[in-house]
Coordinates of C-alpha atoms in Angstrom, one line a residue:
M1 CA -68.3 -29.6 15.0
S2 CA -66.7 -26.1 14.4
S3 CA -68.3 -23.6 12.1
Q4 CA -65.3 -23.9 9.8
T5 CA -65.6 -27.6 9.6
F6 CA -69.3 -27.4 8.9
Q7 CA -68.6 -24.9 6.2
N8 CA -66.0 -27.3 4.6
W9 CA -68.5 -30.1 4.8
K10 CA -71.3 -28.0 3.2
T11 CA -69.0 -27.2 0.2
N12 CA -67.1 -30.3 -0.4
A13 CA -67.4 -32.2 -3.7
F14 CA -69.8 -35.0 -2.5
T15 CA -72.1 -32.5 -0.8
R16 CA -72.1 -30.3 -3.9
N17 CA -72.9 -33.2 -6.2
F18 CA -75.6 -34.6 -3.9
N19 CA -77.3 -31.2 -3.7
K20 CA -77.3 -30.9 -7.5
A21 CA -78.8 -34.3 -7.9
I22 CA -81.7 -33.6 -5.5
G23 CA -82.1 -30.0 -6.5
F24 CA -81.3 -28.6 -3.0
A25 CA -78.7 -25.9 -3.2
P26 CA -77.9 -23.2 -0.7
I27 CA -80.2 -20.1 -1.4
V28 CA -78.2 -17.2 -2.9
K29 CA -78.2 -13.9 -1.2
E30 CA -79.1 -11.9 -4.3
N31 CA -82.7 -10.3 -4.3
D32 CA -82.8 -8.6 -7.7
I33 CA -84.9 -10.6 -10.2
D34 CA -82.7 -9.6 -13.3
K35 CA -79.5 -10.5 -11.5
L36 CA -81.1 -13.9 -10.3
L37 CA -82.0 -14.6 -13.9
D38 CA -78.5 -13.9 -15.0
L39 CA -77.2 -16.4 -12.4
I40 CA -79.7 -18.9 -13.6
S41 CA -78.8 -18.4 -17.3
N42 CA -75.1 -17.9 -17.2
N43 CA -73.6 -19.5 -14.1
A44 CA -72.6 -22.9 -12.7
D45 CA -75.4 -25.5 -12.0
L46 CA -75.3 -25.4 -8.2
I47 CA -75.6 -21.6 -8.4
K48 CA -78.6 -21.9 -10.9
I49 CA -80.5 -24.1 -8.4
G50 CA -79.7 -21.7 -5.6
A51 CA -80.8 -18.7 -7.6
F52 CA -84.0 -20.6 -8.6
R53 CA -84.9 -21.3 -5.0
K54 CA -84.4 -17.7 -4.2
L55 CA -86.9 -16.7 -6.9
N56 CA -89.4 -19.0 -5.3
K57 CA -88.8 -17.3 -2.0
L58 CA -89.5 -13.9 -3.5
S59 CA -93.1 -14.9 -4.0
G60 CA -95.4 -12.6 -2.1
S61 CA -92.7 -10.2 -1.1
D62 CA -94.2 -7.6 -3.3
T63 CA -97.9 -7.3 -4.4
T64 CA -97.6 -5.0 -7.4
E65 CA -99.0 -6.3 -10.8
E66 CA -95.8 -5.4 -12.6
F67 CA -93.6 -7.4 -10.0
K68 CA -95.8 -10.4 -10.2
K69 CA -95.6 -10.5 -14.0
K70 CA -91.9 -10.2 -14.0
L71 CA -91.5 -12.8 -11.3
I72 CA -93.6 -15.4 -13.0
L73 CA -91.7 -15.1 -16.3
A74 CA -88.5 -15.3 -14.3
K75 CA -89.7 -18.5 -12.7
L76 CA -90.7 -19.9 -16.0
Q77 CA -87.2 -19.1 -17.4
G78 CA -85.8 -20.8 -14.3
T79 CA -87.7 -24.0 -15.0
I80 CA -86.5 -24.0 -18.7
E81 CA -82.8 -23.8 -17.6
L82 CA -83.2 -26.5 -14.9
V83 CA -85.0 -28.9 -17.3
K84 CA -82.0 -28.4 -19.5
Y85 CA -79.6 -29.2 -16.6
Y86 CA -81.5 -32.2 -15.3
G87 CA -81.8 -33.6 -18.8
T88 CA -78.1 -33.2 -19.4
T89 CA -77.3 -35.2 -16.2
W90 CA -80.2 -37.8 -17.0
N91 CA -81.9 -37.0 -13.8
C92 CA -85.3 -38.0 -15.3
P93 CA -87.4 -37.7 -12.1
K94 CA -86.2 -34.1 -11.4
S95 CA -86.6 -33.2 -15.1
K96 CA -90.2 -34.3 -15.1
W97 CA -91.0 -32.6 -11.8
T98 CA -89.5 -29.4 -13.0
L99 CA -91.5 -29.7 -16.4
A100 CA -94.6 -30.1 -14.3
Q101 CA -93.6 -27.1 -12.1
G102 CA -93.0 -25.0 -15.3
M103 CA -96.4 -26.0 -16.8
Y104 CA -98.1 -24.8 -13.6
Y105 CA -96.1 -21.5 -13.9
A106 CA -97.2 -21.1 -17.5
H107 CA -100.9 -21.6 -16.4
S108 CA -100.5 -19.0 -13.6
C109 CA -98.7 -16.7 -16.2
V110 CA -101.7 -16.8 -18.6
K111 CA -104.1 -16.0 -15.8
L112 CA -101.9 -13.0 -14.7
F113 CA -101.4 -11.5 -18.0
G114 CA -104.9 -12.2 -19.3
E115 CA -106.0 -14.2 -22.3
D116 CA -105.4 -11.2 -24.7
K117 CA -101.7 -10.7 -23.6
Q118 CA -100.5 -14.2 -23.1
G119 CA -97.9 -14.3 -25.9
E120 CA -94.8 -14.1 -23.7
C121 CA -96.3 -16.9 -21.4
L122 CA -96.9 -19.1 -24.4
R123 CA -93.4 -18.5 -25.7
K124 CA -91.8 -19.7 -22.4
K125 CA -94.2 -22.6 -22.3
I126 CA -93.0 -23.7 -25.8
Q127 CA -89.4 -23.3 -24.8
L128 CA -90.0 -25.3 -21.6
F129 CA -91.6 -28.2 -23.5
A130 CA -89.0 -28.1 -26.2
A131 CA -86.1 -28.2 -23.6
F132 CA -87.6 -31.4 -22.1
M133 CA -88.0 -33.0 -25.7
F134 CA -84.5 -32.2 -26.7
S135 CA -83.1 -33.5 -23.3
Y136 CA -84.6 -36.9 -24.1
K137 CA -84.5 -37.5 -27.8
L138 CA -87.0 -40.4 -27.3
E139 CA -89.6 -37.8 -26.4
I140 CA -89.5 -36.5 -30.0
N141 CA -92.4 -38.5 -31.3
R142 CA -95.7 -38.1 -33.1
F143 CA -97.7 -37.1 -29.9
T144 CA -95.2 -34.5 -28.6
R145 CA -94.8 -33.0 -32.1
F146 CA -98.5 -32.7 -32.3
F147 CA -98.8 -31.0 -28.8
L148 CA -95.9 -28.7 -29.8
K149 CA -97.6 -27.8 -33.1
R150 CA -100.9 -27.0 -31.2
M151 CA -98.9 -24.7 -28.8
N152 CA -97.2 -23.0 -31.9
T153 CA -100.7 -22.4 -33.5
Q154 CA -101.9 -20.8 -30.3
A155 CA -98.8 -18.7 -29.8
D156 CA -98.8 -17.5 -33.5
K157 CA -102.0 -15.5 -32.7
Y158 CA -100.1 -13.4 -30.2
L159 CA -96.5 -13.6 -31.4
P160 CA -96.5 -14.0 -35.3
D161 CA -93.1 -14.9 -36.6
D162 CA -91.5 -15.0 -33.3
K163 CA -87.8 -15.8 -33.8
A164 CA -87.4 -17.9 -30.6
I165 CA -90.3 -20.2 -31.6
K166 CA -89.2 -20.4 -35.1
F167 CA -85.8 -21.5 -33.9
I168 CA -87.3 -24.3 -31.8
N169 CA -89.3 -25.6 -34.9
T170 CA -86.1 -25.3 -37.0
K171 CA -84.0 -27.2 -34.5
M172 CA -86.8 -29.9 -34.3
A173 CA -86.8 -30.5 -38.0
C174 CA -83.1 -30.5 -38.2
E175 CA -82.5 -32.8 -35.2
K176 CA -84.8 -35.4 -36.9
K177 CA -82.8 -35.3 -40.1
F178 CA -79.5 -35.6 -38.2
M179 CA -80.8 -38.5 -36.1
Q180 CA -81.5 -40.5 -39.3
D181 CA -78.1 -39.7 -40.8
N182 CA -76.2 -42.9 -41.7
K183 CA -79.0 -45.2 -40.5
N184 CA -79.9 -48.3 -42.6
I185 CA -83.3 -48.3 -44.3
F186 CA -85.1 -50.4 -41.5
I187 CA -84.0 -48.1 -38.7
K188 CA -85.0 -45.0 -40.8
T189 CA -88.4 -46.5 -41.5
A190 CA -88.9 -47.3 -37.8
M191 CA -87.8 -43.8 -36.8
K192 CA -90.2 -42.2 -39.4
L193 CA -93.1 -44.2 -38.0
Y194 CA -92.3 -43.3 -34.4
M195 CA -91.6 -39.6 -35.0
G196 CA -93.8 -39.0 -38.0
S197 CA -92.5 -37.5 -41.3
S198 CA -93.5 -35.4 -44.2
N199 CA -92.3 -34.1 -47.5
K200 CA -91.5 -30.8 -45.9
D201 CA -89.1 -32.6 -43.4
K202 CA -87.4 -34.4 -46.4
N203 CA -86.7 -31.2 -48.4
Y204 CA -85.8 -29.0 -45.4
N205 CA -82.5 -27.1 -45.9
C206 CA -81.1 -27.0 -42.4
V207 CA -78.0 -24.9 -43.5
S208 CA -80.1 -21.9 -44.8
E209 CA -82.6 -22.2 -42.0
L210 CA -80.1 -22.3 -39.1
L211 CA -77.8 -19.6 -40.5
Q212 CA -80.4 -16.9 -40.0
F213 CA -80.0 -17.5 -36.1
E214 CA -76.2 -17.6 -36.1
N215 CA -75.9 -14.1 -34.3
D216 CA -79.1 -14.1 -32.3
E217 CA -78.5 -16.6 -29.5
K218 CA -79.8 -14.4 -26.8
E219 CA -83.0 -13.6 -28.6
I220 CA -83.6 -17.3 -29.3
D221 CA -82.6 -18.5 -25.8
S222 CA -79.6 -20.4 -27.2
Y223 CA -75.8 -20.0 -26.7
P224 CA -72.8 -19.8 -29.2
G225 CA -71.7 -23.4 -28.7
E226 CA -75.1 -24.8 -29.6
I227 CA -76.0 -22.7 -32.6
Q228 CA -72.5 -23.2 -34.1
Y229 CA -72.7 -27.0 -33.5
L230 CA -76.1 -27.2 -35.2
I231 CA -74.8 -25.3 -38.2
A232 CA -71.8 -27.6 -38.4
K233 CA -74.0 -30.6 -38.3
A234 CA -76.1 -29.2 -41.0
Y235 CA -72.9 -28.7 -43.2
G236 CA -71.8 -32.2 -42.4
Y237 CA -75.2 -33.6 -43.4
Q238 CA -74.6 -32.1 -46.8
N239 CA -71.0 -33.4 -46.9
N240 CA -69.6 -29.9 -46.8
Y241 CA -66.9 -30.9 -44.3
K242 CA -64.8 -27.7 -44.7
L243 CA -67.5 -25.4 -43.7
A244 CA -68.6 -27.8 -41.0
L245 CA -65.0 -27.6 -39.5
E246 CA -65.1 -23.8 -39.6
H247 CA -68.2 -23.8 -37.5
L248 CA -66.9 -26.5 -35.2
C249 CA -63.9 -24.4 -34.5
K250 CA -66.2 -21.5 -33.5
A251 CA -68.2 -23.8 -31.3
R252 CA -64.9 -25.1 -29.6
K253 CA -64.1 -21.6 -28.5
A254 CA -67.5 -21.0 -26.9
E255 CA -67.6 -20.5 -23.1
V256 CA -68.3 -23.6 -21.0
V257 CA -69.9 -22.7 -17.7
D258 CA -72.5 -25.4 -16.8
A259 CA -73.7 -28.8 -17.6
K260 CA -75.5 -28.0 -20.9
T261 CA -72.4 -26.1 -22.4
R262 CA -70.2 -28.9 -21.1
E263 CA -72.3 -31.5 -22.9
T264 CA -72.4 -29.5 -26.1
N265 CA -68.6 -29.0 -25.9
K266 CA -68.2 -32.9 -25.7
K267 CA -70.5 -33.3 -28.7
V268 CA -68.5 -30.7 -30.6
Q269 CA -65.2 -32.4 -29.8
T270 CA -66.5 -35.7 -30.9
Y271 CA -68.0 -34.5 -34.1
Y272 CA -64.9 -32.4 -34.8
E273 CA -62.8 -35.6 -34.6
K274 CA -65.2 -37.4 -36.9
I275 CA -65.2 -34.6 -39.6
Y276 CA -61.6 -34.0 -39.5
T277 CA -60.8 -37.7 -39.9
R278 CA -63.2 -37.9 -42.9
M279 CA -61.4 -35.1 -44.6
N280 CA -57.9 -36.0 -43.8
A281 CA -57.8 -39.8 -43.5
K282 CA -55.9 -41.6 -46.3

C-alpha cells in the first residue's frame, strides 16, 4: 500500500466516523495548551478528540507547579466538551467513561490546588456533571439534583455568585419547566415525582433569569445558539411567540462547527417551525 493510499484510507468518511465513535483520533501537532483548548472548544469533533489526546500526552513534559495547574484545568475542560459530544451522538459508554475520567481529573485538581483554593476545580466539576445530565435528560432526577446541589454548596464557599454555576442552575430549572410543557396531568405528576419539584420551580421566571446571560456565553461556557434557543423557549413557554421568534432568528445565525452546535441548530429549526406555525396558521 502506497503512503498516499494509506493517507486516503486514514481520512475517508468511514475511518473518521469510526474514530469518532471509539474516541481514537489522530493526535494533533499543536503543543500550546491555550491553542489546544481552543481546538477542543471551537473546532470539529474529530479535531477535539485529537487535541484532547495531545493534552494527555503533555503530562509530565513539564514539572513546574504553574504548568501542572494549567494542564489539569485544560484536561477537565476537555472532558466537559467530549461529554457534550458523546452525549449528542448517544455514545453512552464513551460518555460515562469520559465523565469518570473527568471526575478523576477533578479530584487531582483539588489535590494540586489545595483545599483552600479549589474553587476553579469545583466549577469545572459542576460543569462536567451538568454536561452529562443535560446530554441524557433521564439523568435529571432527584438523586442527581441532590448531588449537584451538594456540589453547588461546596463551590459557593470559594466562588460565591459565580456566573457559570448560576447559569447551570438556571438552565436546570428551566429545562424542567420546558420538559413538562404541554404534558397531561398524569405525565406531569410522574415527572415531578421522578425529578422532584418545589414552589420555587413553579414560580421561576425563565425569561428574566436567562436574559441576564445573553451576552456572556464565554464566561458561562455556553455558545450563542444555545443561549438564544433557551431564551426563545422561555418566551414560547409564556406564549410570547413574537419575541420567541426574534431569539430563534438569532440562534439560526449562530455558527455550527461541531456535534453540539449541529444538534442545537436542529432543535432551533424544529422549534422555529412550531412557533411560526402557531403564529401564522389560519
